[in-house]
Structures are given as structure tokens and as C-alpha cells.
Amino acid sequence: MILLKTKEEIELIRDAARLVGKSLAEVGRHIRPGVTTAFLDKIGEQFIRDNGGIPLCKGYEGFPSAFCISVNDVVVHGIPSEEIFIKEGDNITLDCVVELNGYCGDSAYTFTCGEVSPEMERLLKTTKEALYIGLDKCKAGNRIGDIGSAVQMHCEKNGYNVVRELCGHGVGIKMHESPNVPNYGVRGTGPLLKEGMVIAVEPMVCMGSKNVKFSKEDGWTCRTKDGKPAAHFEHTVAIGADGPDILSTFDFIENN
Ligand code: MF3
Ligand code: CO
């Protein structure tokens, strides 16, 4: 069942999503060569708690930390570790869900450390563009397939591929609600978008092939099969009568 949220609920989700945006920026400020992903996670978890939020990823189906931190060929669900050191030229995706006053927001951003290759810059730029192109379709009367189709077309047009195994999702009361929001699809198909629906749109885009594998050791870490980099940007958005109401924000992120 797809829940419709009231105006009041949407404001509460906005508050939670805004705290996610601030948290991504706070952790992003600490990215530099030599820091571990465990250090970044610790800073982020403290920031969320200091601001009255609950980091929902921690403990979710056994996930051990507040943030998913995914470096280079790790597409999503990277587990922060004392053994993973950031180095110049890396891309680092921070993904986090926060509950605040009973409602939750979900957002992700792929940062870079220092100078990265022009190929990497272009991947990140295209993935972020794909997110906003998908968000543009978040209007009552459209369908879920309109979002996926727009995201997929933009990525493939630029020579990239979208991951099939993982999707966006409804969000708000819980971290994962109905419907699934794939990053691929066919225009005019899938569930109808209605005013008051709140979803997370989150293109996961590969520089090389779309195939991914999940770590046998930890069960979470999702990597590209070909070892090429991937990027991931995510916003929480409310479906409006006339267009998207983007509830999370990248405005706190420097050089966004
Ligand atoms: N933000 C992710 C998502 O979009 C996080 C879920 S995975 C978790 O669904 F286990 F780390 F929580
Ligand atoms: Co999500």
C-alpha cells in the first residue's frame, strides 16, 4: 500500500530530510586524504544525535553504522571501517537516513577527495543531473516508470549504465515504504503518482557495465563487477499537484 502524507506530515519529513542534508555536509567537510570511513561515520553519527535525530541505518537488518560510505567501485552500502583510508582522487558516497520526531528523510551525495579524473567528474555530474531529471517527473498524474525511464535515458545517452538490483522507494514513516522506484523503466507504466506520496529517488550509476556483486564477507558492500567507479545521489521528494517538492537538500554542501 502506498501511503499518502498530509501537509503536516510532509513538513515533518522535510525537517528530518533537512537534518540529513546538514549531516551529509558535516561529514563531507571532513573528507581528506588519510581519514578512515569509520572516522567519517563517527563524526556523522554524533552530529545526527546532537541534533536530536536517530540514525536509522544503524541496526537496520544488521547494518552496523549510521552512514553507508561507498568508495569508488563500491556502489552503495559500504560499511565504514578503520581499514578503509580515503585517498586523493577517490569518490566517496555518503548515504544516510535520519528519523526526527517520528518521521524520516533519506539522502545521498557522492563527494570527491581532492583532484579527481575528468572521467570521474563527468560520471558524478551526469548522475546528479539524472537525479534532478527524475525528480522533475515527480508530479501527480505521472507514473513511476516516467521517473525510471528519464533517469535511464539520461545516463545511457552519456555512455553510462544504471544498476538494476537496487531501487529508490517510498519513505517517510519508515525508511523503506511502497512503491519501489527503479532507475530504469518504460514511460507511462507502473504505479500512478498522487499528491502526498513521498519517495526517495536515487540513481546508482556505473561508469562501466551495470552488473554488481554483493560482498560474501559482510553481505552488504555492493561493488561493480568490472571494478569501475559508480556514483549515487539521492533526494527525498514529495509528489506535488504541479511538480516535485524536494524535501532533502544539498544546499549545505560546499561546492555543490
Ligand atoms: N539510504 C539507503 C537507502 O536508500 C540506506 C539503506 S541500507 C542500510 O535505502 F541498511 F544501510 F540502512
Ligand atoms: Co534510499
Tab-separated table of C-alpha atoms and ligand atoms in Angstrom:
chain	number	residue	atom	x	y	z
A	1	MET	CA	0.000	0.000	0.000
A	2	ILE	CA	1.298	3.442	-0.913
A	3	LEU	CA	0.764	5.896	1.944
A	4	LEU	CA	-0.291	9.457	1.235
A	5	LYS	CA	1.102	12.015	3.645
A	6	THR	CA	-0.710	15.093	4.942
A	7	LYS	CA	0.767	18.593	4.606
A	8	GLU	CA	1.752	18.439	8.285
A	9	GLU	CA	3.497	15.104	7.816
A	10	ILE	CA	5.353	16.404	4.784
A	11	GLU	CA	6.713	19.279	6.913
A	12	LEU	CA	7.955	16.768	9.488
A	13	ILE	CA	9.622	14.695	6.759
A	14	ARG	CA	11.178	17.927	5.455
A	15	ASP	CA	12.678	18.590	8.896
A	16	ALA	CA	14.171	15.085	9.013
A	17	ALA	CA	15.446	15.326	5.435
A	18	ARG	CA	16.993	18.727	6.164
A	19	LEU	CA	18.932	17.217	9.028
A	20	VAL	CA	20.160	14.520	6.630
A	21	GLY	CA	21.361	17.278	4.287
A	22	LYS	CA	23.219	19.014	7.124
A	23	SER	CA	24.743	15.708	8.206
A	24	LEU	CA	25.994	14.875	4.706
A	25	ALA	CA	27.612	18.319	4.547
A	26	GLU	CA	29.152	17.991	8.010
A	27	VAL	CA	30.737	14.648	7.176
A	28	GLY	CA	31.698	15.845	3.698
A	29	ARG	CA	33.734	18.671	5.260
A	30	HIS	CA	35.924	16.057	6.949
A	31	ILE	CA	36.836	14.182	3.776
A	32	ARG	CA	40.580	14.417	3.163
A	33	PRO	CA	43.399	12.037	2.291
A	34	GLY	CA	44.230	9.655	5.136
A	35	VAL	CA	40.930	9.696	7.060
A	36	THR	CA	39.130	6.379	7.518
A	37	THR	CA	35.497	5.815	6.645
A	38	ALA	CA	34.935	4.758	10.287
A	39	PHE	CA	36.126	8.205	11.417
A	40	LEU	CA	33.708	9.885	8.998
A	41	ASP	CA	30.834	7.741	10.236
A	42	LYS	CA	31.608	8.595	13.862
A	43	ILE	CA	31.517	12.324	13.163
A	44	GLY	CA	28.241	11.927	11.301
A	45	GLU	CA	26.545	9.826	13.948
A	46	GLN	CA	27.499	12.311	16.664
A	47	PHE	CA	26.191	15.207	14.559
A	48	ILE	CA	22.849	13.484	13.980
A	49	ARG	CA	22.412	12.681	17.672
A	50	ASP	CA	23.490	16.202	18.752
A	51	ASN	CA	20.679	17.486	16.557
A	52	GLY	CA	18.052	15.215	18.076
A	53	GLY	CA	17.947	12.687	15.249
A	54	ILE	CA	18.207	8.915	15.161
A	55	PRO	CA	20.498	7.389	12.514
A	56	LEU	CA	18.172	4.737	11.096
A	57	CYS	CA	20.689	2.729	9.070
A	58	LYS	CA	22.422	1.686	12.283
A	59	GLY	CA	20.887	-1.636	13.229
A	60	TYR	CA	18.721	-1.848	10.114
A	61	GLU	CA	18.709	-5.543	9.215
A	62	GLY	CA	22.047	-5.759	10.991
A	63	PHE	CA	23.734	-2.844	9.179
A	64	PRO	CA	26.369	-1.703	11.704
A	65	SER	CA	26.690	2.055	11.192
A	66	ALA	CA	24.914	5.381	10.805
A	67	PHE	CA	26.183	6.026	7.286
A	68	CYS	CA	26.738	3.906	4.233
A	69	ILE	CA	30.135	5.076	2.939
A	70	SER	CA	30.906	3.763	-0.517
A	71	VAL	CA	34.263	4.449	-2.170
A	72	ASN	CA	34.967	4.249	-5.937
A	73	ASP	CA	33.768	0.839	-7.227
A	74	VAL	CA	31.545	0.404	-4.166
A	75	VAL	CA	28.157	1.468	-5.492
A	76	VAL	CA	26.196	1.532	-2.221
A	77	HIS	CA	26.029	0.033	1.295
A	78	GLY	CA	29.739	0.367	2.048
A	79	ILE	CA	30.353	-0.382	5.722
A	80	PRO	CA	32.540	2.218	7.433
A	81	SER	CA	35.846	0.684	8.520
A	82	GLU	CA	39.029	1.595	10.366
A	83	GLU	CA	40.823	-0.084	7.491
A	84	ILE	CA	39.401	1.950	4.626
A	85	PHE	CA	41.522	5.076	4.123
A	86	ILE	CA	40.409	7.859	1.786
A	87	LYS	CA	42.961	8.978	-0.776
A	88	GLU	CA	43.226	11.775	-3.314
A	89	GLY	CA	41.172	11.035	-6.431
A	90	ASP	CA	38.557	8.874	-4.683
A	91	ASN	CA	34.838	9.315	-4.946
A	92	ILE	CA	33.024	8.858	-1.641
A	93	THR	CA	29.269	8.367	-1.427
A	94	LEU	CA	27.678	9.247	1.896
A	95	ASP	CA	24.161	7.848	2.308
A	96	CYS	CA	22.128	8.319	5.430
A	97	VAL	CA	18.601	8.059	6.794
A	98	VAL	CA	17.553	10.093	9.817
A	99	GLU	CA	14.466	9.872	11.968
A	100	LEU	CA	13.419	13.109	13.640
A	101	ASN	CA	10.192	13.489	15.630
A	102	GLY	CA	8.915	10.197	14.269
A	103	TYR	CA	9.467	10.905	10.560
A	104	CYS	CA	12.354	10.056	8.303
A	105	GLY	CA	14.355	11.511	5.471
A	106	ASP	CA	16.845	9.793	3.158
A	107	SER	CA	19.536	11.381	1.015
A	108	ALA	CA	22.908	10.538	-0.525
A	109	TYR	CA	25.692	12.504	-2.179
A	110	THR	CA	28.875	11.440	-3.938
A	111	PHE	CA	31.783	13.607	-2.793
A	112	THR	CA	35.325	13.655	-4.138
A	113	CYS	CA	38.690	13.806	-2.410
A	114	GLY	CA	40.996	16.399	-3.927
A	115	GLU	CA	41.537	16.284	-7.666
A	116	VAL	CA	39.684	13.528	-9.490
A	117	SER	CA	39.963	12.458	-13.119
A	118	PRO	CA	37.833	14.229	-15.748
A	119	GLU	CA	36.081	10.870	-16.337
A	120	MET	CA	35.105	10.742	-12.682
A	121	GLU	CA	33.898	14.368	-12.736
A	122	ARG	CA	31.690	13.594	-15.718
A	123	LEU	CA	30.215	10.489	-14.057
A	124	LEU	CA	29.291	12.486	-10.951
A	125	LYS	CA	27.862	15.363	-12.963
A	126	THR	CA	25.742	13.046	-15.098
A	127	THR	CA	24.457	11.097	-12.078
A	128	LYS	CA	23.422	14.285	-10.300
A	129	GLU	CA	21.732	15.523	-13.472
A	130	ALA	CA	19.897	12.196	-13.752
A	131	LEU	CA	18.614	12.651	-10.191
A	132	TYR	CA	17.117	16.071	-10.996
A	133	ILE	CA	15.715	14.847	-14.315
A	134	GLY	CA	13.999	12.030	-12.405
A	135	LEU	CA	12.743	14.447	-9.756
A	136	ASP	CA	11.204	16.598	-12.473
A	137	LYS	CA	8.816	13.737	-13.216
A	138	CYS	CA	7.591	13.655	-9.602
A	139	LYS	CA	4.248	15.190	-10.337
A	140	ALA	CA	0.713	13.923	-9.714
A	141	GLY	CA	-0.624	12.122	-12.787
A	142	ASN	CA	2.749	10.764	-13.889
A	143	ARG	CA	3.780	7.170	-13.212
A	144	ILE	CA	6.763	5.533	-11.535
A	145	GLY	CA	8.005	4.376	-14.945
A	146	ASP	CA	8.292	8.001	-16.073
A	147	ILE	CA	10.935	8.588	-13.407
A	148	GLY	CA	12.962	5.460	-14.203
A	149	SER	CA	12.765	5.972	-17.921
A	150	ALA	CA	14.015	9.567	-17.675
A	151	VAL	CA	16.881	8.594	-15.358
A	152	GLN	CA	17.913	5.646	-17.518
A	153	MET	CA	17.800	7.609	-20.764
A	154	HIS	CA	19.961	10.420	-19.441
A	155	CYS	CA	22.589	8.001	-18.107
A	156	GLU	CA	22.697	5.767	-21.167
A	157	LYS	CA	22.808	8.754	-23.509
A	158	ASN	CA	26.018	9.715	-21.711
A	159	GLY	CA	27.516	6.244	-22.034
A	160	TYR	CA	26.763	5.045	-18.503
A	161	ASN	CA	24.628	2.253	-17.053
A	162	VAL	CA	22.152	2.160	-14.197
A	163	VAL	CA	22.116	-0.547	-11.546
A	164	ARG	CA	19.093	-2.848	-11.686
A	165	GLU	CA	19.390	-4.682	-8.359
A	166	LEU	CA	18.600	-1.685	-6.155
A	167	CYS	CA	15.883	0.949	-6.370
A	168	GLY	CA	14.512	4.079	-4.800
A	169	HIS	CA	11.498	3.643	-2.536
A	170	GLY	CA	8.661	5.233	-0.627
A	171	VAL	CA	9.854	6.894	2.586
A	172	GLY	CA	8.514	8.941	5.491
A	173	ILE	CA	7.033	6.900	8.304
A	174	LYS	CA	9.513	4.130	7.702
A	175	MET	CA	12.818	4.119	5.857
A	176	HIS	CA	11.504	1.819	3.156
A	177	GLU	CA	7.888	2.009	2.073
A	178	SER	CA	5.999	1.190	-1.096
A	179	PRO	CA	6.462	1.716	-4.020
A	180	ASN	CA	9.791	0.674	-5.472
A	181	VAL	CA	11.301	3.415	-7.626
A	182	PRO	CA	13.586	1.790	-10.228
A	183	ASN	CA	16.188	3.811	-12.106
A	184	TYR	CA	15.088	2.238	-15.364
A	185	GLY	CA	11.745	1.592	-16.960
A	186	VAL	CA	9.174	2.491	-19.525
A	187	ARG	CA	7.278	5.766	-19.683
A	188	GLY	CA	3.596	5.587	-18.771
A	189	THR	CA	3.923	2.341	-16.802
A	190	GLY	CA	3.906	1.494	-13.108
A	191	PRO	CA	2.046	2.949	-10.122
A	192	LEU	CA	0.327	6.307	-10.571
A	193	LEU	CA	1.916	9.212	-8.694
A	194	LYS	CA	-0.502	11.040	-6.409
A	195	GLU	CA	-0.218	14.244	-4.443
A	196	GLY	CA	1.085	13.432	-0.943
A	197	MET	CA	3.203	10.465	-1.926
A	198	VAL	CA	6.780	10.782	-0.635
A	199	ILE	CA	9.550	8.816	-2.310
A	200	ALA	CA	13.330	8.595	-2.448
A	201	VAL	CA	14.745	8.909	-5.965
A	202	GLU	CA	18.290	7.566	-6.074
A	203	PRO	CA	20.128	6.857	-9.300
A	204	MET	CA	23.047	4.453	-8.874
A	205	VAL	CA	25.159	4.850	-11.984
A	206	CYS	CA	28.153	2.885	-13.263
A	207	MET	CA	30.971	4.180	-15.444
A	208	GLY	CA	31.231	0.681	-16.927
A	209	SER	CA	28.785	-2.209	-17.004
A	210	LYS	CA	25.650	-2.229	-14.869
A	211	ASN	CA	26.480	-5.524	-13.177
A	212	VAL	CA	27.106	-5.535	-9.439
A	213	LYS	CA	28.032	-8.093	-6.798
A	214	PHE	CA	27.412	-8.170	-3.055
A	215	SER	CA	30.225	-8.970	-0.650
A	216	LYS	CA	30.186	-12.551	0.597
A	217	GLU	CA	32.086	-11.467	3.718
A	218	ASP	CA	29.783	-8.760	5.053
A	219	GLY	CA	26.620	-9.328	2.986
A	220	TRP	CA	26.238	-5.579	2.305
A	221	THR	CA	29.022	-3.998	0.266
A	222	CYS	CA	27.754	-3.663	-3.308
A	223	ARG	CA	30.528	-3.339	-5.914
A	224	THR	CA	30.622	-3.043	-9.672
A	225	LYS	CA	31.664	-6.369	-11.198
A	226	ASP	CA	34.136	-4.702	-13.525
A	227	GLY	CA	35.768	-2.662	-10.749
A	228	LYS	CA	34.964	0.657	-12.455
A	229	PRO	CA	33.628	3.560	-10.358
A	230	ALA	CA	29.976	4.245	-9.631
A	231	ALA	CA	28.092	7.264	-8.290
A	232	HIS	CA	24.909	7.716	-6.265
A	233	PHE	CA	22.815	10.795	-5.499
A	234	GLU	CA	19.517	10.665	-3.629
A	235	HIS	CA	16.762	13.038	-2.587
A	236	THR	CA	13.553	12.586	-0.634
A	237	VAL	CA	10.728	14.216	-2.599
A	238	ALA	CA	7.006	14.798	-2.126
A	239	ILE	CA	4.796	14.426	-5.177
A	240	GLY	CA	3.008	17.725	-5.716
A	241	ALA	CA	-0.003	18.570	-7.852
A	242	ASP	CA	2.185	20.711	-10.100
A	243	GLY	CA	5.624	19.240	-9.588
A	244	PRO	CA	8.194	17.928	-7.149
A	245	ASP	CA	8.653	19.288	-3.638
A	246	ILE	CA	12.236	18.236	-2.909
A	247	LEU	CA	12.442	17.725	0.861
A	248	SER	CA	16.138	16.948	1.283
A	249	THR	CA	18.793	19.428	0.246
A	250	PHE	CA	22.382	19.648	-0.946
A	251	ASP	CA	22.480	23.367	-0.085
A	252	PHE	CA	24.698	22.847	2.950
A	253	ILE	CA	27.359	21.087	0.873
A	254	GLU	CA	30.294	23.298	-0.130
A	255	ASN	CA	30.984	23.494	-3.874
A	256	ASN	CA	27.800	21.517	-4.599
B	1	MF3	N1	19.773	5.128	2.256
B	1	MF3	C1	19.790	3.744	1.893
B	1	MF3	C2	18.566	3.546	1.043
B	1	MF3	O1	18.403	4.347	0.215
B	1	MF3	C3	20.097	3.018	3.085
B	1	MF3	C4	19.555	1.669	3.337
B	1	MF3	S1	20.648	0.478	3.649
B	1	MF3	C5	21.045	0.415	5.274
B	1	MF3	O2	17.736	2.728	1.108
B	1	MF3	F1	20.973	-0.787	5.662
B	1	MF3	F2	22.192	0.897	5.413
B	1	MF3	F3	20.231	1.077	6.003
B	2	CO	CO	17.136	5.396	-0.152
